[in-house]
Coordinates of C-alpha atoms in Angstrom, one line a residue:
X928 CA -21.9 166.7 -20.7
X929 CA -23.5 166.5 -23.9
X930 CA -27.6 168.0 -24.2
X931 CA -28.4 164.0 -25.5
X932 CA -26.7 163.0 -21.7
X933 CA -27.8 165.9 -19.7
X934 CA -31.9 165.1 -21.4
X935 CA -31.9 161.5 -20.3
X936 CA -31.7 162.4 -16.5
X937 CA -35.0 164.5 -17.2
X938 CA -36.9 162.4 -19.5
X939 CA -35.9 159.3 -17.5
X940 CA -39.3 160.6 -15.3
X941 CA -41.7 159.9 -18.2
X942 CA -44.7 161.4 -15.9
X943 CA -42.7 165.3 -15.7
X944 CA -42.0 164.7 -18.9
X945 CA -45.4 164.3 -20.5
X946 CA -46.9 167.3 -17.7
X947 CA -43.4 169.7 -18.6
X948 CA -44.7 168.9 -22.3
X949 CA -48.3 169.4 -21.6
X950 CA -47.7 173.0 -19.7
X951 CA -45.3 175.1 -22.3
X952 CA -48.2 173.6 -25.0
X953 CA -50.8 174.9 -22.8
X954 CA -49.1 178.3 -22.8
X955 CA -48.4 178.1 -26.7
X956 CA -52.1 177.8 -27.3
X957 CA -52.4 181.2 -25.0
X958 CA -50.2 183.2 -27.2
X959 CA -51.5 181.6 -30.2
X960 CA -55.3 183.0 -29.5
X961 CA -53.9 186.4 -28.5
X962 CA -52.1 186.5 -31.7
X963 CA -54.8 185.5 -33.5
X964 CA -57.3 187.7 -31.8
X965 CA -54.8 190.7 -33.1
X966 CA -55.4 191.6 -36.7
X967 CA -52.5 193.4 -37.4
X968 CA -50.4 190.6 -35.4
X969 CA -47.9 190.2 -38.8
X970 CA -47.6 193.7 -39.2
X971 CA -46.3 194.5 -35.7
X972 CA -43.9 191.6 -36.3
X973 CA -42.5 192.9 -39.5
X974 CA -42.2 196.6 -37.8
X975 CA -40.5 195.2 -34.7
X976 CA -38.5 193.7 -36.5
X977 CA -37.4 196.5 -38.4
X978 CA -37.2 198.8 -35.7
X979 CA -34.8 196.2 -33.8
X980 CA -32.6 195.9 -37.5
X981 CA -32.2 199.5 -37.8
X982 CA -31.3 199.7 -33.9
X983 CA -28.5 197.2 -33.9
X984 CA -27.2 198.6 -37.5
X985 CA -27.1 202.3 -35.4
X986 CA -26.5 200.7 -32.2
X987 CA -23.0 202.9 -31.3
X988 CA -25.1 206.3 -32.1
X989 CA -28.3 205.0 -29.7
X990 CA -26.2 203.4 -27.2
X991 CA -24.3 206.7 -26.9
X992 CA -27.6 209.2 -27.0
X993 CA -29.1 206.8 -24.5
X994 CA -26.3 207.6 -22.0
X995 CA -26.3 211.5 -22.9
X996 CA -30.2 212.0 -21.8
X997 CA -29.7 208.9 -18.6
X998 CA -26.5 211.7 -17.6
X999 CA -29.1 214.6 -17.9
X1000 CA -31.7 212.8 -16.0
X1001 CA -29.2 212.0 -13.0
X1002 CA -28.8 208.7 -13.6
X1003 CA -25.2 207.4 -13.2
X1004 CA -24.3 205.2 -16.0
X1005 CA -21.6 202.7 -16.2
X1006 CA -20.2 200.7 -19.0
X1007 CA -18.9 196.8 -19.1
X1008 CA -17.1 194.7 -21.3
X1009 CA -17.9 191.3 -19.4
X1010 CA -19.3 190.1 -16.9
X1011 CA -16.3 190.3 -14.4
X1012 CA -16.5 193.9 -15.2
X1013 CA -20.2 194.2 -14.6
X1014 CA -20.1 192.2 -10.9
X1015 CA -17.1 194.6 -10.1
X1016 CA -19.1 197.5 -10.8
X1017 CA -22.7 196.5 -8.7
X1018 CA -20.5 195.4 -6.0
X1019 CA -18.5 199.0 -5.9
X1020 CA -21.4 200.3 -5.7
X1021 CA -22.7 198.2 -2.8
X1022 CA -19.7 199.2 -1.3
X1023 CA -19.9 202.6 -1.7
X1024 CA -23.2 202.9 0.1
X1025 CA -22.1 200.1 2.5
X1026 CA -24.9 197.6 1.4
X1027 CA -25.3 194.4 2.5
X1028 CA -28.7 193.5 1.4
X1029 CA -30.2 193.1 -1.9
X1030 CA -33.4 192.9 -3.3
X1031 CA -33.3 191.4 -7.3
X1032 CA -36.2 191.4 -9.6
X1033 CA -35.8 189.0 -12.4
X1034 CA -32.7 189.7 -14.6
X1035 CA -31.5 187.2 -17.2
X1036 CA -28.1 188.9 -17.4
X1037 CA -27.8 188.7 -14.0
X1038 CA -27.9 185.1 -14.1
X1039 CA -25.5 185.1 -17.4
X1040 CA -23.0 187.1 -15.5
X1041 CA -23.1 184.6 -12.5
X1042 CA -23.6 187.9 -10.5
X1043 CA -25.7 186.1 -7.3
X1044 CA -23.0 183.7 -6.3
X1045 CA -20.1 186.7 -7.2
X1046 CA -21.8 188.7 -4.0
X1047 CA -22.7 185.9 -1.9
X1048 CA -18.5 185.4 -2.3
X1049 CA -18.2 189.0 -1.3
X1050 CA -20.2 189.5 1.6
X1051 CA -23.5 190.3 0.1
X1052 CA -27.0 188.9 1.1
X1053 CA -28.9 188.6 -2.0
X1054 CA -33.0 187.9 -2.5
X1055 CA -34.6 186.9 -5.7
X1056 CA -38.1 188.4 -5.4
X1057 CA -39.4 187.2 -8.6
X1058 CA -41.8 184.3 -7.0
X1059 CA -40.1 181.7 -9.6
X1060 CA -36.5 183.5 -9.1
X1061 CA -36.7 182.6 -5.4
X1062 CA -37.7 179.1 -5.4
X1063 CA -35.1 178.0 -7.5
X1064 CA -32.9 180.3 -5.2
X1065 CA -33.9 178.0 -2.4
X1066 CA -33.0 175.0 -3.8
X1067 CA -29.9 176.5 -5.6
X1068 CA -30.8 175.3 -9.1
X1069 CA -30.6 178.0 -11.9
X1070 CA -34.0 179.0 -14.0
X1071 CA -35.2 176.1 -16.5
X1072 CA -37.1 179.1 -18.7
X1073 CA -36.1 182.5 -19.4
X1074 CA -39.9 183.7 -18.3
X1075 CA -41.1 180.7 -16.2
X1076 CA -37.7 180.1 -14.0
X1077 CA -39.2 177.2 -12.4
X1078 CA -41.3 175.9 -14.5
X1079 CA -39.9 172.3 -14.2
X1080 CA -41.5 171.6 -10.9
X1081 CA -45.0 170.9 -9.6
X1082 CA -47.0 172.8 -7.0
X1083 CA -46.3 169.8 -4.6
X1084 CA -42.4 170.3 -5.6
X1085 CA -42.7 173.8 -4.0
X1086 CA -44.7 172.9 -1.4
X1087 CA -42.0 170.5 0.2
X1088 CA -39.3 173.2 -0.7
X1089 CA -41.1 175.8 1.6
X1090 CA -41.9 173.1 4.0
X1091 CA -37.7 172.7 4.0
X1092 CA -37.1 176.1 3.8
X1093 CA -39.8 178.5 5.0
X1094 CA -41.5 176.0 7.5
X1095 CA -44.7 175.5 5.9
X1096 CA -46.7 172.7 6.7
X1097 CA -45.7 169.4 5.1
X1098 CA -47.5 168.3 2.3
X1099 CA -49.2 171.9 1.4
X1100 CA -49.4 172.0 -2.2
X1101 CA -52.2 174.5 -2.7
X1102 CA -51.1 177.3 -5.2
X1103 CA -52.8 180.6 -3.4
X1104 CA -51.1 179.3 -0.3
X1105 CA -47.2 178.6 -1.2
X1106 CA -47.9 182.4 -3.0
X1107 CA -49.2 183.9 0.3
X1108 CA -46.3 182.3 2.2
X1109 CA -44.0 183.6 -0.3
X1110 CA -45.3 187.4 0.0
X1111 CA -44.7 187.1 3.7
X1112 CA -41.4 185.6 3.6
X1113 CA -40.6 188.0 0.6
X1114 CA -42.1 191.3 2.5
X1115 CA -39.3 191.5 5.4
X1116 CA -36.7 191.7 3.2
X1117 CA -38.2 194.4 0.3
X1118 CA -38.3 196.6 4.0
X1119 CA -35.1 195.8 5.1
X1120 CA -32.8 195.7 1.9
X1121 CA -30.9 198.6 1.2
X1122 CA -30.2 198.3 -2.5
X1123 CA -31.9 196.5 -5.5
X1124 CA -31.2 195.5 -8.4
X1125 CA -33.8 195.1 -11.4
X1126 CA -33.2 194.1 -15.6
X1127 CA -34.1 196.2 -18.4
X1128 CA -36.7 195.1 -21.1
X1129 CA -36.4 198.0 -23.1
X1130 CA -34.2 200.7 -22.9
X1131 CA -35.2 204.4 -24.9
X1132 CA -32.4 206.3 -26.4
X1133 CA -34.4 209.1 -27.2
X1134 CA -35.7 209.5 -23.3
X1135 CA -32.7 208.2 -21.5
X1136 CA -35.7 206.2 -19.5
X1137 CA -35.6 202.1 -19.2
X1138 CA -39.2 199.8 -19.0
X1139 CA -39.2 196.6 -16.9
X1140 CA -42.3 194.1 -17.5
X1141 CA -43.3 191.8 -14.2
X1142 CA -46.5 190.5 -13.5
X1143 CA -45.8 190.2 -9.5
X1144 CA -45.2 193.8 -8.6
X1145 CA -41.6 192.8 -7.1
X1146 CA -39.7 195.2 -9.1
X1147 CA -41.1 198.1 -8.0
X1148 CA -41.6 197.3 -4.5
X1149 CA -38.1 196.8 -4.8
X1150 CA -36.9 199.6 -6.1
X1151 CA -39.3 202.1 -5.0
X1152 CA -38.1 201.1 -1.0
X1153 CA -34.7 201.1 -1.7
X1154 CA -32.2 203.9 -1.4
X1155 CA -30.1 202.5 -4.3
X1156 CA -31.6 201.2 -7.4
X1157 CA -29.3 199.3 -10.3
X1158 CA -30.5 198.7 -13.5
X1159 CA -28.7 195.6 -15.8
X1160 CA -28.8 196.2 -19.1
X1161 CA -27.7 194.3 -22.5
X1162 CA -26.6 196.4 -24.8
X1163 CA -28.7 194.5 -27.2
X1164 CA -32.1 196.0 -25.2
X1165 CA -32.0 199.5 -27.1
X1166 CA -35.0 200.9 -28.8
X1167 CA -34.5 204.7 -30.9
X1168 CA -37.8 206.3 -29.9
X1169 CA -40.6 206.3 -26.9
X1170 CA -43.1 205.8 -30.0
X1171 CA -41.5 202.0 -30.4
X1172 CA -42.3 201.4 -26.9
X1173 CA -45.8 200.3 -27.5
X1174 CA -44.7 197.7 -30.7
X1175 CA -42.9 195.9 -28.0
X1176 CA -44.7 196.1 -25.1
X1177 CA -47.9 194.5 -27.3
X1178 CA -45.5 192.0 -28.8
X1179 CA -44.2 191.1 -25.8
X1180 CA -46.8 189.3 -23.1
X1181 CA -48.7 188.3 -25.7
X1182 CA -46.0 185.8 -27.1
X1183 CA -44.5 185.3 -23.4
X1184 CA -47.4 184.1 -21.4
X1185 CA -50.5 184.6 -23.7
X1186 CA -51.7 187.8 -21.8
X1187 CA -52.9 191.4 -22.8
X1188 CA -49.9 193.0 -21.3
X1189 CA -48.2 192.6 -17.9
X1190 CA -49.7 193.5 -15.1
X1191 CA -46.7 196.1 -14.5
X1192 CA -45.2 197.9 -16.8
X1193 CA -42.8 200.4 -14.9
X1194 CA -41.1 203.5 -16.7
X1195 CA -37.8 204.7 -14.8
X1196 CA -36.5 208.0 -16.0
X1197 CA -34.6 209.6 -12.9
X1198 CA -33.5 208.8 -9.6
X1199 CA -36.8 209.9 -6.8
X1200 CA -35.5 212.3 -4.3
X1201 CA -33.0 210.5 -2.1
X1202 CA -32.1 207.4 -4.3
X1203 CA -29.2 206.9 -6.6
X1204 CA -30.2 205.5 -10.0
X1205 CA -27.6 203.6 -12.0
X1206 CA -27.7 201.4 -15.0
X1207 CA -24.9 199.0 -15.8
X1208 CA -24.9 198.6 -20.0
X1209 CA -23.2 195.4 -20.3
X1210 CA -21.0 193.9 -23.6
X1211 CA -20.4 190.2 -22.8
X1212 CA -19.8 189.0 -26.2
X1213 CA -22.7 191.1 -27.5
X1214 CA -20.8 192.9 -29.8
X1215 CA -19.0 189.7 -31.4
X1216 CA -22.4 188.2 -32.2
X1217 CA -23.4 191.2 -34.1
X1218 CA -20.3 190.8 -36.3
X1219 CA -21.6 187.8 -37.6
X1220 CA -23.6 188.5 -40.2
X1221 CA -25.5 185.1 -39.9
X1222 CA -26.1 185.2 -36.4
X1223 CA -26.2 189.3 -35.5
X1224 CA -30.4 189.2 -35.8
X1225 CA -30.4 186.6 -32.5
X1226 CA -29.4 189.7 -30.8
X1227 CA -33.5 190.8 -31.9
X1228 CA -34.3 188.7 -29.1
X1229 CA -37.3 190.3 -26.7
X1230 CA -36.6 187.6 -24.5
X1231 CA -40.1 186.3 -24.5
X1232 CA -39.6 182.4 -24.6
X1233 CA -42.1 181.5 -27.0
X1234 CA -39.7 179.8 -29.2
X1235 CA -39.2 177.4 -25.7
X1236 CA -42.8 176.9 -25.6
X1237 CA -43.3 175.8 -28.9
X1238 CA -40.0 174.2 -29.5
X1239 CA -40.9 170.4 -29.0
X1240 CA -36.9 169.6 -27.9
X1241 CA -37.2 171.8 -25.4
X1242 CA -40.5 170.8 -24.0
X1243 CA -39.3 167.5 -23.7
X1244 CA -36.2 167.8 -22.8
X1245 CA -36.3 170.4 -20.0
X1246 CA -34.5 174.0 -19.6
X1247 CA -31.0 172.3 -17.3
X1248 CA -30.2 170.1 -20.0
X1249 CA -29.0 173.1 -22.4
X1250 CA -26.3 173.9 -19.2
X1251 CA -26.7 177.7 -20.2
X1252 CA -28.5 180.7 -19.2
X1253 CA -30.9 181.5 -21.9
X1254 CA -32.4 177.6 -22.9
X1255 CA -34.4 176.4 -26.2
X1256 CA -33.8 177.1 -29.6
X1257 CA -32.6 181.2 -29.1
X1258 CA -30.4 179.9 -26.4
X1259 CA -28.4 177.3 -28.7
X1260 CA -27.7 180.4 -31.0
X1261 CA -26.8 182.1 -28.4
X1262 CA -24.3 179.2 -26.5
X1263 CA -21.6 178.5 -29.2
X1264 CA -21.1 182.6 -29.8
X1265 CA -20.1 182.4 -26.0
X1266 CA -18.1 178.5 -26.2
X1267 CA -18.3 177.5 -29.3
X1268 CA -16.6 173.6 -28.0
X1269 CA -18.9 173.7 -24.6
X1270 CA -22.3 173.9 -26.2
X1271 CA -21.6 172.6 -29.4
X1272 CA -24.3 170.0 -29.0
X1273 CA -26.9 172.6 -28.8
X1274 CA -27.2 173.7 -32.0
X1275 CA -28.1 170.3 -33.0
X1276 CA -31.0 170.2 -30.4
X1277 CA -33.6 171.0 -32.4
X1278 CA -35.9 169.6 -35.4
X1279 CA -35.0 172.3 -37.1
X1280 CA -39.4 172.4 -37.8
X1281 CA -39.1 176.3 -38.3
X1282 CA -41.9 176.7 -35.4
X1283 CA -40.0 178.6 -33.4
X1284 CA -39.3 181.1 -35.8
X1285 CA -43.2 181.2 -36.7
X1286 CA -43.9 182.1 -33.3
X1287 CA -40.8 184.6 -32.7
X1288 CA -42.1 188.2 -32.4
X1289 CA -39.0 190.0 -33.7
X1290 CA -38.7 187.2 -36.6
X1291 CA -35.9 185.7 -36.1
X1292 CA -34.8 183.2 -38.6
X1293 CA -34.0 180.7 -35.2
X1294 CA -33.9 177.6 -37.4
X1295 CA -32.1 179.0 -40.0
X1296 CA -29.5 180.2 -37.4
X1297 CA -29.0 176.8 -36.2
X1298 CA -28.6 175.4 -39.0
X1299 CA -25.9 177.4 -40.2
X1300 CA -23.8 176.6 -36.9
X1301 CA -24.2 173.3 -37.5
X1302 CA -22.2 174.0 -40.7
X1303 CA -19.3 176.1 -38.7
X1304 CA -19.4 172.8 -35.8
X1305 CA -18.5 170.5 -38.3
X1306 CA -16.1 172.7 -40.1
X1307 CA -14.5 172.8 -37.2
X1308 CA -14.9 169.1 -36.4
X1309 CA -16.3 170.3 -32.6
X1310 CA -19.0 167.0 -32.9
X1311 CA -17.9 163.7 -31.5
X1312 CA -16.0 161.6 -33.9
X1313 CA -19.0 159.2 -33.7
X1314 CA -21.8 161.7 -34.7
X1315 CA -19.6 163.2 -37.6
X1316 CA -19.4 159.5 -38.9
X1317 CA -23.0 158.8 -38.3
X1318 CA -24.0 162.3 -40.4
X1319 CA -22.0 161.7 -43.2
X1320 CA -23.0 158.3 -43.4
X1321 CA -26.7 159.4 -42.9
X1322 CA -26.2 162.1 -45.7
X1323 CA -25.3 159.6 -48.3
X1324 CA -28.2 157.3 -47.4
X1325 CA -30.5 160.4 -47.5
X1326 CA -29.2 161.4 -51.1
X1327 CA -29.5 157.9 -52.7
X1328 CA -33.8 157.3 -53.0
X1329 CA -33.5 153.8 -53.6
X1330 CA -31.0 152.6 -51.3
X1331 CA -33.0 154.7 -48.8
X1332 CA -36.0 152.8 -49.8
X1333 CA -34.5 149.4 -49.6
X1334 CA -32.8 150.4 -45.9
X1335 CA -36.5 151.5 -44.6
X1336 CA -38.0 148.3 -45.6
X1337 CA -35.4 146.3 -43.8
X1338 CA -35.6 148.7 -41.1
X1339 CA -39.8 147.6 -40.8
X1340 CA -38.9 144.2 -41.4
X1341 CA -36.7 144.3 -38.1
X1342 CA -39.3 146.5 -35.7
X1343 CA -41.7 144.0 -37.2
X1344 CA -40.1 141.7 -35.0
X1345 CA -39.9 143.4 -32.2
X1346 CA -41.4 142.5 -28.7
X1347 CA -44.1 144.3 -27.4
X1348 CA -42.4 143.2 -24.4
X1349 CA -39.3 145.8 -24.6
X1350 CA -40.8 148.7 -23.1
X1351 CA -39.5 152.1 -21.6
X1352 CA -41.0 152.7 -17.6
X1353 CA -43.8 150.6 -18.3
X1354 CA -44.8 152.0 -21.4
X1355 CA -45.1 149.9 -24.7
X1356 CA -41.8 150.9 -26.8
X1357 CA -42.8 153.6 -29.3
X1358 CA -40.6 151.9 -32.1
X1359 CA -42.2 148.3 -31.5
X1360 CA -45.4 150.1 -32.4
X1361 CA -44.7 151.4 -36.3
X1362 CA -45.5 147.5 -37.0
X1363 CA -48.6 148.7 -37.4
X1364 CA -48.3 151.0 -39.7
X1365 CA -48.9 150.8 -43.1
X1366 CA -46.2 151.0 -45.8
X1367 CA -45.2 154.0 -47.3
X1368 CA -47.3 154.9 -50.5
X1369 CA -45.4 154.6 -53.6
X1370 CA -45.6 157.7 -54.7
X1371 CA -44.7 160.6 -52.8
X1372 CA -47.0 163.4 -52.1
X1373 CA -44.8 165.7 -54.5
X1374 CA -45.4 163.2 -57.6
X1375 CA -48.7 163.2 -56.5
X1376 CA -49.4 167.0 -56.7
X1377 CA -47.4 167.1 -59.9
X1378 CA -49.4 164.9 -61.5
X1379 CA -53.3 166.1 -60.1
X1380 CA -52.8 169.9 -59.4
X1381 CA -54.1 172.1 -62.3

């Protein structure tokens, strides 16, 4: 299924629409204030993302001195190529301890390694703990937003799930409720789970230690109850030096959810006394995207989401109709690197308006990324016949101004005509309304500024 096909079942509910729309913008404007409020804001972009070009250029030497000082802090690494390899390894070491309940904390790579449903398979109970994590869990739907899982339903959409699920009463819809109900249904099994599993934000070569940002706590209950704690880790998530730390960690709520910082930010250096500590470093096509020279800075990522937030596709097209992990504009960088015929529609969900590389705190180039695989999709000819038809036929009308001009005049003349009366869920058809706009000057805004700048 196409992202065009996939978008239609969610905007077909104009309402969720317009609200999904209304709350990423409402989190945008957050992060824009924060940024704003920061004077240095620009400066800590440009130095992350240096520090994160230099990291990835060195990324066999940090990788490798990261292990060396995890080893001497009695942390028991592993190393993965994919993600059949990673599931493999958490579930060995399940096994070894004879583990049957997990606790997660939130973990993108988790959920890109398909690593729930792998242990289900295998005899494993497994508990998302991350308040959004667990109540798409319930309903079995994977996370619409790398930061805001569930972000595509309403408090009265989570109040009939725990009514279904966790008996509530039906029809309770009011926030400081469902979130009580949850830390009480939640609190039984952080006691009785005997191994958890967290992500990594940020993982310190020079310490050997790994940082993981929540703002619910649910990490380190967790971990901290547990006799086995794993860490999953991209390899992507390496910074050289403890003294980076705090460029991230100020970059990173900020952008993500328009805060100071998070309400935890949790250091893990070495196992406590009577816990095993391991950390899973995990490939997974990693190491083919950094070959690409076009495409190896995507692997910057901070996994913030404010490119989602801002990007106005995504907003209004909803996180399940990209049908991969990691949605919006980073995740159809991400997509074809993984199947390039799969998710080849991705890349060509966007405006291509450049906002979502304004807002990325690493500074990626995200439109300038896509843009370029649309170039390798059509070399490839991995668009429908139809579309590749359409673009080429659109490119020559787009090169030629005056059969351009004479196409958008016929093109008014026809909406001109148009009904009010053909209308989309009640609402008047948007294209029925540019009747009422005027016609385009005749001179552009470029003649224009040639003509009266000094």
């Amino acid at each position: 299924m196409t992202h065009a096909q996939a978008a239609d079942r969610f905007t077909a509910d104009f309402e969720r629409t317009t609200w999904h729309d209304q709350a990423l913008w409402f989190v945008r404007q957050k992060r824009d204030r924060m940024a704003y409020s920061l004077p240095e804001w620009e400066q800590l972009r440009e130095l992350a993302s240096q520090i994160k070009n230099h990291a990835l250029s060195n990324l066999d030497t940090y990788l490798e001195e990261f292990e060396r000082n995890a080893q001497a802090n009695g942390v028991q690494v592993h190393w993965a190529a994919n993600a059949q390899e990673h599931n493999e390894i958490v579930l060995k070491i399940l096994r070894k301890h004879g583990s049957s309940r997990l606790v997660k904390s939130k973990s993108m790579l988790t959920e890109e390694c398909h690593l729930n449903p792998y242990l289900i398979r295998n005899g494993v109970e497994v508990v998302d703990t991350d308040l959004g994590e667990r109540i798409i869990q319930l309903i079995d739907e994977p996370p619409s937003h790398i930061v805001m899982p569930a972000i595509h339903l309403k408090k009265e959409d989570v109040g009939d799930i725990f009514h279904k699920h966790l008996d509530t009463p039906a029809g309770a819809s009011d926030p400081q409720f469902l979130a009580e109900t949850a830390r009480q249904h939640l609190r039984k099994h952080f006691v009785a789970a005997d191994a958890a599993l967290s992500g990594v934000n940020f993982a310190i070569a020079e310490t050997g230690g790994f940082v993981v940002c929540t703002n619910e706590g649910n990490a380190d209950l967790g971990v901290t109850l547990a006799p086995v704690h794993i860490a999953s880790m991209g390899i992507e998530k390496i910074i050289p030096k403890l003294e980076h730390l705090g460029v991230f960690t100020r970059l990173l709520t900020r952008s993500a959810t328009g805060q100071l910082m998070t309400a935890y930010t949790s250091h893990f250096h070495k196992p406590r006394p009577g816990q095993e500590l391991h950390i899973v470093i995990v490939d997974n096509g990693r190491i083919e995207q950094l070959g690409r020279p076009d495409f190896r800075a995507s692997l910057k990522c901070i996994r913030c989401g404010a490119c989602m937030n801002t990007c106005p596709v995504y907003r209004r097209s909803g996180g399940h109709s990209y049908d991969y992990t990691v949605p919006g504009p980073i995740g159809s960088i991400l997509s074809p690197n993984v199947d390039l015929k799969k998710h080849s529609t991705l890349p060509f969900a966007s405006t291509l308006c450049g906002s979502c590389s304004d807002v990325c705190p690493v500074k990626i180039d995200i439109h300038v990324q896509l843009y370029k695989w649309r170039q390798i999709i059509n070399e490839q000819k991995a668009t429908p016949v139809g579309k590749r038809i359409g673009m080429k036929g659109l490119a020559k009308v787009l090169s030629r101004p005056k059969l351009y001009a004479r196409l958008g005049k016929a093109a008014r003349r026809v909406l001109a005509s148009t009904p009010y009366s053909l209308s989309h869920n009640g609402t008047i058809n948007p294209w029925a309304i540019a009747r009422e706009l005027p016609d385009p000057p005749k001179q552009s805004f470029r003649e224009w500024y040639a003509q009266n700048a000094k």
